[in-house]
Amino acid sequence: LFLYSKISTFSRIIKMDTKQLKDHVGQIVTLKGWVANRRESKTVVFINLRDGQGMCQCILGLEDLGEDLFQTAKTLGQESSIALTGKVVEDTRQIGGFELHATDLKVYQNAKDYPISNKEHGIEFLIDHRHLWLRSRRQWAIMRVRNCITYAIHNFFQGQGFVQMDAPIFTGNAAEGTTDLFETDYYGKPAYLTQSGQLYGEAMALAMGKIYTFGPTFRAERSKTRRHLSEFWMIEPEMAFCDIFENMDTIESFLRSVVQEVLEKCPDELKILNRDTSNLETVAKKFPRLSYDEAVEILKGNQDVDGKNTLITIEEDIKENAARIVKIDEDIAQREAAIAAGGMKKGVINFNQNKIDTLKQELKQIEEDQRNLPQWLESARNFEYGNDFGGSDETVLTRLFDCPIMVYDWPHEIKAFYMKRNPDDPRFARGVDVLAPEGYGEIVGGGERETSEEWLVEKINDHKLPMDVFQWYLDLRRYGSVPHSGFGLGLERLVAWICKLDHVRETIPFPRYYGRLEP
Ligand code: 4AD
Ligand code: MG
């Protein structure tokens, strides 16, 4: 017993990760990870160690480490894998709030010429190196937010008594139209990768009351947009004895709960992403509910929202941007002239050069907006009643709101075959889309399902779908048909909005979209 306690007091080295440092100040611990960054002076090497959980600055002094290990430390390339043993010291100025004063170093592999450096890389280069890009700080933060969202989704539904169930991925029928199906060979017969688990979700809801699926879905989207992937993850709840209005209540409390959980659990990640969280806190408000007809009036500028008009807002933005471009050009020219005039201290030159780079970045963004805005204006002004909203229409509409909006009662011709018709006005189908603010647009599509076998048969024929593969689905209307509703949330679109990303390709570890299958 005596021997044991001696060993544990004097020679126990605690292996841990950077998230646990706060409980071990003053103790000797071992951290294992990768060299995110290394700087050195004559007698000290500074390493920013990245271990997946977080970061820690490690100080490797010549005296503490000895000559050999110190020389080794000086050769470590970015992303070398190492273990460092040393004392934990509190230092609130450092990332993570702690430092490790190292006394021992073990090298697993000394990496040379890591392809991703701190300088700017083009997006294609980064996507080609996605397997490595995932290690960078921004990507790390996005993946942690995605994880938190997934957890929050399960939390919400499990807390409400929903049963999680899985829909098949090989299917014999199309759920969401036949134009974007991926066909595969299934023992000599054609099968399609699922576009949506919904039809199976309906069968499961009639067995279990309320269910949700959480799985991959596939759509052959032959265009590159910032919102479309070929493979994406969808969450599809389905509820028996539920109409479109109860469905909207569920969507609203669901989205509110998920966003609030992320705000609570991921403040550090959102900070790394420079996310202005005040634009997410607005989910606490009641989500405005607009009929398709009202939404069209607003889009076309015939109706204002709190004194704001879509068309006037865009025209003002174009003017403001033009003025800002002039200002930025002047600012850049002045700073360049001042540098060229000479006599400036090196620090001041650097400061000005950084400022010029930032201004050029801003300029690029504004110039892109200036190309888009006139097109958006045209498309909103000329929107034809009866059409589906395009990406830019959603952007124009949602820029007037600061929280998600729900658009319901769509012209039935543009919605899927399974949508219930509004009994009071059968021109409309009881579908609902949720559009995220800040220009993000559709993140959820759902609605109430048709219950009548007769109407469904007619719709399946209208859509020229093969009747035989829908017999099982029609059984759900033959045996105990009830009003039921549900919706589908695109996980990547929610991640993009919460993290305020330009494109969904950064929201998933390995994106699949038109023209991209690797890595
Ligand atoms: O609006 P969609 O097509 O609806 C359905 O599939 C219904 N069956 C859902 C249901 O009621 N159970 O797709 C639902 C959501 C969209 O709102 C969007 O967020 C996402 O799925 N989505 C995509 N996300 C990324 N890339 C794509 N190509 C997407 N297509 C749809
Ligand atoms: Mg949709």
XYZ file of C-alpha atoms and ligand atoms in Angstrom:
551
model
C 0.000 0.000 0.000
C 2.838 2.355 0.896
C 4.658 1.616 -2.344
C 1.531 2.189 -4.386
C 0.827 5.592 -2.913
C 4.424 6.654 -3.442
C 4.291 5.747 -7.099
C 1.009 7.494 -7.604
C 2.225 10.665 -5.920
C 5.605 10.969 -7.526
C 5.638 9.296 -10.872
C 2.095 9.158 -12.159
C 1.850 11.109 -15.403
C -1.685 11.844 -16.393
C -2.617 11.349 -20.023
C -5.380 13.760 -21.025
C -6.747 16.098 -23.631
C -6.698 19.888 -23.772
C -10.305 20.177 -22.552
C -9.309 18.614 -19.188
C -6.387 20.933 -18.406
C -8.462 23.155 -16.122
C -8.630 20.390 -13.496
C -4.868 19.795 -13.469
C -3.171 23.152 -12.979
C 0.285 22.648 -11.449
C 0.384 18.939 -12.296
C 2.564 17.035 -14.749
C 0.496 15.728 -17.669
C 0.940 14.302 -21.161
C -0.846 15.782 -24.180
C -0.934 13.966 -27.516
C -1.686 15.772 -30.733
C -0.443 17.584 -33.814
C 1.718 20.654 -34.361
C -0.693 23.321 -35.588
C 1.945 25.988 -35.481
C 5.590 26.380 -34.370
C 7.750 29.436 -33.633
C 11.160 29.527 -32.044
C 13.768 31.729 -30.443
C 17.328 30.746 -29.453
C 16.300 28.948 -26.283
C 12.559 28.311 -26.633
C 10.287 26.564 -29.144
C 6.584 27.489 -28.984
C 4.171 24.878 -30.284
C 0.433 25.312 -30.661
C -0.723 21.778 -30.067
C -4.006 20.681 -31.595
C -5.502 17.492 -30.171
C -8.986 17.434 -31.694
C -10.590 18.583 -28.449
C -8.951 22.000 -28.520
C -5.629 23.823 -28.565
C -2.850 24.448 -26.072
C 0.275 26.548 -26.365
C 3.291 24.497 -25.281
C 6.616 26.008 -24.243
C 9.661 23.843 -24.963
C 12.693 25.399 -23.279
C 16.269 24.318 -24.051
C 17.030 23.920 -20.350
C 13.918 21.868 -19.561
C 14.206 19.609 -22.591
C 17.962 19.121 -22.957
C 20.010 19.697 -26.113
C 18.898 16.617 -28.152
C 15.170 16.934 -27.701
C 15.380 20.698 -28.158
C 17.102 20.236 -31.533
C 14.410 17.694 -32.521
C 11.680 20.148 -31.521
C 13.209 22.745 -33.845
C 12.772 20.411 -36.831
C 9.060 19.646 -36.327
C 6.960 20.491 -39.387
C 3.305 21.582 -39.316
C 1.005 18.621 -38.488
C 3.779 16.472 -37.016
C 2.291 14.070 -34.477
C 3.790 14.273 -30.991
C 3.335 13.701 -27.268
C 4.428 16.388 -24.828
C 4.821 15.942 -21.092
C 5.061 18.898 -18.780
C 3.505 21.126 -16.178
C 0.111 22.793 -16.650
C 0.236 26.549 -16.062
C -2.765 28.824 -16.097
C -2.472 31.693 -18.588
C -5.704 33.365 -19.573
C -4.077 35.139 -22.544
C -3.537 31.819 -24.353
C -6.064 29.948 -26.517
C -7.821 27.617 -24.124
C -6.476 29.552 -21.119
C -3.554 27.228 -20.230
C 0.039 26.554 -21.167
C 2.146 23.436 -20.955
C 5.775 23.863 -19.842
C 7.243 20.780 -21.479
C 9.963 18.589 -20.042
C 9.633 15.658 -22.436
C 8.852 15.202 -26.129
C 7.986 12.081 -28.082
C 7.674 12.267 -31.850
C 5.292 9.857 -33.580
C 5.966 11.270 -37.019
C 7.765 14.370 -38.188
C 5.642 15.708 -41.066
C 7.223 17.700 -43.854
C 5.649 20.133 -46.344
C 2.070 20.020 -45.130
C 0.128 21.340 -48.131
C -2.263 23.666 -46.269
C -0.558 26.690 -44.757
C -1.821 29.867 -43.160
C -1.799 31.704 -46.472
C -4.985 31.918 -48.580
C -5.780 28.846 -50.686
C -8.431 28.689 -53.396
C -11.600 26.795 -52.542
C -11.007 24.063 -55.171
C -7.576 23.352 -53.694
C -9.059 23.109 -50.218
C -11.875 20.776 -51.320
C -9.324 18.573 -53.134
C -7.538 18.352 -49.771
C -10.701 17.929 -47.715
C -9.135 14.970 -45.862
C -6.560 17.423 -44.454
C -8.628 20.630 -44.548
C -10.877 19.098 -41.856
C -8.015 19.755 -39.420
C -8.160 23.542 -39.782
C -9.700 25.636 -37.077
C -12.780 26.856 -38.961
C -13.612 23.390 -40.254
C -13.106 21.983 -36.776
C -15.599 24.509 -35.425
C -18.169 23.743 -38.162
C -17.951 19.983 -37.534
C -18.472 20.524 -33.822
C -21.536 22.685 -34.481
C -22.877 19.980 -36.819
C -22.368 17.400 -34.085
C -24.130 19.616 -31.567
C -27.077 20.100 -33.946
C -27.398 16.332 -34.442
C -27.420 15.790 -30.692
C -29.968 18.591 -30.165
C -32.258 17.079 -32.815
C -32.302 13.715 -31.054
C -32.737 15.486 -27.721
C -35.826 17.329 -28.938
C -37.606 14.354 -30.498
C -36.663 11.846 -27.808
C -37.879 14.322 -25.191
C -41.260 14.475 -26.957
C -41.742 10.722 -27.207
C -40.926 10.304 -30.905
C -39.413 6.951 -31.951
C -36.361 7.139 -34.215
C -36.717 4.714 -37.143
C -34.738 4.151 -40.322
C -36.162 4.229 -43.835
C -34.566 2.102 -46.579
C -31.973 3.617 -48.893
C -32.700 1.381 -51.898
C -36.225 2.171 -53.057
C -38.483 1.052 -55.887
C -40.350 4.342 -56.179
C -39.705 8.083 -56.382
C -40.922 10.213 -53.474
C -40.009 13.683 -54.713
C -40.382 13.645 -58.490
C -38.540 11.589 -61.061
C -36.077 14.124 -62.483
C -33.280 13.827 -59.929
C -33.146 10.097 -59.181
C -29.902 8.130 -58.860
C -30.568 4.765 -60.457
C -28.688 1.651 -59.380
C -28.748 -1.978 -60.379
C -30.509 -4.084 -57.742
C -30.015 -7.750 -58.679
C -30.767 -6.981 -62.293
C -33.694 -4.660 -61.586
C -33.564 -0.863 -61.356
C -33.642 0.628 -57.866
C -33.241 4.231 -56.779
C -31.262 5.765 -53.955
C -33.826 7.357 -51.667
C -34.713 11.032 -52.136
C -36.675 11.101 -48.881
C -37.730 8.621 -46.210
C -41.153 10.202 -45.933
C -43.395 7.560 -47.537
C -41.901 4.922 -45.238
C -42.125 7.431 -42.384
C -45.883 7.558 -42.935
C -46.139 3.762 -42.608
C -44.022 3.869 -39.446
C -46.082 6.735 -37.927
C -49.263 4.703 -38.373
C -47.546 1.903 -36.461
C -45.858 3.968 -33.730
C -47.813 7.258 -33.480
C -44.926 9.614 -34.007
C -41.537 8.840 -35.470
C -38.535 10.515 -37.023
C -35.975 9.302 -39.500
C -32.415 10.615 -39.653
C -30.568 9.385 -42.677
C -28.761 10.085 -45.914
C -30.796 11.122 -48.960
C -29.733 11.441 -52.585
C -30.681 13.786 -55.384
C -29.037 14.008 -58.782
C -28.859 17.808 -58.876
C -27.139 18.606 -62.136
C -26.229 22.129 -61.176
C -23.828 23.724 -58.782
C -25.517 26.042 -56.312
C -24.599 27.029 -52.795
C -27.613 25.113 -51.425
C -27.535 21.778 -53.267
C -25.687 18.576 -52.527
C -26.133 15.200 -54.255
C -25.942 13.417 -50.916
C -27.311 15.090 -47.808
C -28.779 14.170 -44.432
C -32.438 14.650 -43.756
C -34.432 14.520 -40.542
C -38.035 13.565 -41.220
C -40.571 13.448 -38.405
C -44.042 12.098 -39.164
C -47.045 12.373 -36.838
C -50.412 10.583 -36.873
C -53.524 12.647 -36.029
C -51.783 15.909 -36.898
C -52.873 18.655 -39.301
C -50.779 21.298 -41.043
C -51.197 23.843 -38.233
C -50.065 21.449 -35.481
C -47.241 20.508 -37.853
C -46.156 24.169 -38.056
C -46.270 24.402 -34.234
C -43.928 21.390 -34.042
C -41.532 22.765 -36.665
C -41.340 26.066 -34.815
C -40.616 24.646 -31.371
C -38.205 22.117 -32.898
C -36.082 24.720 -34.719
C -36.165 27.056 -31.725
C -35.000 24.314 -29.394
C -32.155 23.167 -31.684
C -30.807 26.685 -32.322
C -30.977 27.569 -28.634
C -29.110 24.413 -27.659
C -26.325 25.256 -30.124
C -26.112 28.820 -28.763
C -25.777 27.405 -25.280
C -23.258 24.649 -26.014
C -21.099 26.080 -28.817
C -20.219 29.683 -27.928
C -16.500 29.070 -28.594
C -17.105 27.450 -31.985
C -19.461 30.247 -33.073
C -16.839 32.781 -32.026
C -14.190 31.073 -34.172
C -16.670 31.357 -37.062
C -17.221 35.070 -36.296
C -20.942 34.346 -36.091
C -23.071 37.287 -34.955
C -25.290 35.285 -32.604
C -27.851 38.055 -32.169
C -29.159 36.942 -35.591
C -29.808 33.474 -34.124
C -31.274 34.578 -30.809
C -34.293 35.873 -32.752
C -35.588 32.274 -32.987
C -37.190 33.054 -29.631
C -39.744 35.168 -31.540
C -42.887 33.740 -33.066
C -42.128 32.681 -36.677
C -44.334 34.648 -39.107
C -46.712 32.383 -41.072
C -47.565 33.552 -44.588
C -49.761 31.921 -47.172
C -48.158 31.527 -50.605
C -50.415 34.349 -51.845
C -49.176 36.750 -49.151
C -45.549 35.747 -49.739
C -45.901 36.481 -53.470
C -47.363 39.932 -52.750
C -44.409 40.718 -50.479
C -41.865 39.322 -52.943
C -43.225 41.426 -55.806
C -43.101 44.551 -53.652
C -46.886 44.993 -53.516
C -46.953 44.593 -49.744
C -44.477 45.880 -47.105
C -43.228 44.154 -43.966
C -42.799 46.535 -41.008
C -42.334 49.417 -43.445
C -39.766 47.487 -45.508
C -40.270 46.773 -49.201
C -38.356 44.071 -51.121
C -37.753 46.111 -54.276
C -36.855 49.355 -52.494
C -34.521 47.467 -50.137
C -32.591 46.032 -53.094
C -32.424 49.381 -54.894
C -31.059 51.011 -51.738
C -28.501 48.240 -51.306
C -27.266 48.773 -54.863
C -26.809 52.500 -54.164
C -25.122 51.928 -50.798
C -22.773 49.345 -52.298
C -21.795 51.704 -55.124
C -20.925 54.415 -52.583
C -18.981 51.921 -50.457
C -16.960 50.757 -53.490
C -15.868 54.361 -54.141
C -14.869 54.752 -50.480
C -12.881 51.507 -50.422
C -11.067 52.366 -53.680
C -10.056 55.734 -52.210
C -8.923 54.201 -48.950
C -6.780 51.578 -50.730
C -5.246 54.184 -53.049
C -4.340 56.458 -50.108
C -2.684 53.681 -48.140
C -0.756 52.439 -51.172
C 0.447 55.940 -51.932
C 1.567 56.423 -48.310
C 3.560 53.169 -48.404
C 5.095 54.064 -51.790
C 6.134 57.518 -50.508
C 8.624 55.727 -48.202
C 9.872 56.626 -44.734
C 7.285 54.447 -43.017
C 8.271 52.124 -40.146
C 8.063 48.383 -40.913
C 5.271 47.838 -38.358
C 3.190 50.631 -39.894
C 3.718 49.264 -43.395
C 2.513 45.834 -42.207
C -0.488 47.405 -40.548
C -1.433 49.238 -43.747
C -0.785 46.193 -45.923
C -3.104 44.083 -43.730
C -5.740 46.776 -43.916
C -5.451 46.864 -47.726
C -5.877 43.059 -47.884
C -8.994 43.221 -45.713
C -10.447 46.026 -47.833
C -9.800 44.037 -51.012
C -11.648 41.058 -49.496
C -14.605 43.278 -48.670
C -14.510 44.746 -52.168
C -14.684 41.277 -53.728
C -17.777 40.460 -51.668
C -19.533 43.737 -52.518
C -18.742 43.398 -56.207
C -20.303 39.957 -56.213
C -23.411 41.394 -54.530
C -23.521 44.127 -57.158
C -23.599 41.471 -59.869
C -26.408 39.549 -58.093
C -28.676 42.317 -56.839
C -29.955 43.572 -60.233
C -30.807 39.970 -61.201
C -32.639 39.413 -57.937
C -34.559 42.625 -58.467
C -35.627 41.568 -61.967
C -36.621 38.096 -60.867
C -38.671 39.389 -57.885
C -40.394 42.073 -59.926
C -41.295 39.649 -62.729
C -42.218 36.689 -60.514
C -45.112 34.818 -62.076
C -47.894 33.801 -59.713
C -48.168 30.001 -59.558
C -44.430 29.305 -59.840
C -42.233 27.817 -57.170
C -39.793 30.214 -55.500
C -36.285 30.129 -56.870
C -33.200 30.518 -54.692
C -32.973 34.257 -55.319
C -36.696 34.783 -54.610
C -36.220 33.115 -51.225
C -33.216 35.322 -50.562
C -35.074 38.510 -51.457
C -38.076 37.542 -49.331
C -36.162 36.437 -46.226
C -33.954 39.530 -46.190
C -36.994 41.402 -44.848
C -37.288 39.158 -41.775
C -34.948 38.545 -38.865
C -36.251 35.093 -37.905
C -37.407 32.037 -39.891
C -40.711 32.355 -41.750
C -43.180 29.657 -42.766
C -44.908 29.770 -46.146
C -47.936 27.457 -46.465
C -50.788 26.645 -48.868
C -48.948 26.357 -52.163
C -50.497 25.937 -55.635
C -51.038 22.180 -55.730
C -49.560 21.820 -59.230
C -46.029 22.591 -58.027
C -46.103 20.307 -54.982
C -45.572 16.551 -54.599
C -48.336 14.016 -55.332
C -48.897 13.130 -51.664
C -49.863 16.652 -50.457
C -53.320 17.157 -48.987
C -55.510 19.731 -50.728
C -56.940 22.573 -48.672
C -60.583 21.433 -48.238
C -61.806 25.064 -48.321
C -59.855 25.954 -51.467
C -58.587 22.961 -53.461
C -56.389 25.167 -55.668
C -53.915 24.903 -52.800
C -51.964 22.016 -51.287
C -51.246 21.973 -47.567
C -47.490 22.148 -47.877
C -45.242 24.308 -45.725
C -41.704 25.546 -46.382
C -39.567 27.150 -43.702
C -37.265 29.845 -45.021
C -34.280 30.850 -42.893
C -33.422 34.549 -42.535
C -30.288 36.411 -43.671
C -30.961 35.282 -47.210
C -30.581 31.538 -46.505
C -33.977 30.402 -47.762
C -35.567 26.954 -47.556
C -34.316 24.702 -44.770
C -37.501 22.686 -44.159
C -40.174 21.323 -46.497
C -43.233 19.511 -45.188
C -46.991 19.411 -44.991
C -50.166 17.491 -44.368
C -50.593 14.259 -46.359
C -53.534 13.332 -48.545
C -55.733 10.763 -46.774
C -58.132 9.812 -49.556
C -57.168 6.784 -51.643
C -59.187 8.130 -54.559
C -57.396 11.524 -54.680
C -54.021 9.848 -54.323
C -54.650 7.459 -57.205
C -55.591 10.428 -59.365
C -52.405 12.303 -58.377
C -50.156 9.276 -58.973
C -51.633 9.069 -62.488
C -51.278 12.846 -63.036
C -47.593 12.630 -62.089
C -47.191 9.592 -64.421
C -45.818 7.454 -61.572
C -46.012 3.619 -61.751
C -49.095 2.540 -59.766
C -47.811 -0.946 -58.879
C -44.930 0.244 -56.668
C -47.334 2.493 -54.687
C -49.780 -0.260 -53.691
C -48.190 -0.594 -50.251
C -48.494 3.183 -49.790
C -52.179 3.103 -50.777
C -52.728 0.381 -48.133
C -52.047 3.094 -45.532
C -55.268 4.789 -46.774
C -57.207 1.515 -46.913
C -56.538 0.409 -43.345
C -57.102 3.018 -40.654
C -56.316 6.188 -42.631
C -55.933 9.257 -40.375
C -54.957 12.884 -40.842
C -51.174 12.987 -40.596
C -48.349 15.413 -41.241
C -44.606 15.714 -41.154
C -41.629 17.568 -42.502
C -38.053 17.200 -43.696
C -35.150 19.276 -42.421
C -31.989 19.406 -44.524
C -29.179 19.090 -41.964
C -26.543 20.769 -44.143
C -28.762 23.786 -44.846
C -29.337 24.247 -41.116
C -25.592 23.984 -40.420
C -24.903 26.541 -43.185
C -27.339 29.034 -41.690
C -26.303 28.563 -38.057
C -22.607 28.891 -38.982
C -23.384 31.592 -41.607
C -21.454 29.829 -44.393
C -21.492 30.839 -48.056
C -21.942 27.277 -49.280
C -23.211 23.905 -48.036
C -20.020 22.151 -49.197
C -18.313 23.070 -45.904
C -21.116 21.680 -43.718
C -20.443 17.960 -44.271
C -17.152 16.084 -43.787
C -16.912 14.855 -47.383
C -19.302 16.746 -49.674
C -20.858 15.129 -52.720
C -22.197 17.462 -55.380
C -22.320 17.687 -59.178
C -18.787 17.067 -60.393
C -17.360 16.054 -57.008
C -16.824 12.469 -55.817
C -13.383 12.742 -54.194
C -11.858 12.661 -51.697
O -38.469 20.000 -49.627
P -38.007 18.587 -49.763
O -37.774 18.075 -51.127
O -39.084 17.730 -48.990
C -39.110 16.375 -48.877
O -38.262 15.627 -49.302
C -40.249 15.869 -48.046
N -40.471 14.460 -48.394
C -39.923 16.033 -46.584
C -41.043 15.556 -45.675
O -42.082 16.157 -45.649
N -40.814 14.496 -44.943
O -36.667 18.405 -48.931
C -36.653 18.697 -47.569
C -35.416 19.504 -47.203
C -35.333 20.850 -47.898
O -36.103 21.825 -47.254
C -33.855 21.140 -47.813
O -33.523 21.646 -46.529
C -33.247 19.763 -47.938
O -34.245 18.828 -47.602
N -32.777 19.517 -49.305
C -31.481 19.574 -49.689
N -30.369 19.869 -49.003
C -29.189 19.839 -49.663
N -29.075 19.520 -50.964
C -30.173 19.216 -51.711
N -30.030 18.872 -52.977
C -31.450 19.242 -51.058
N -32.719 18.991 -51.469
C -33.498 19.159 -50.385
Mg -38.788 21.685 -50.783
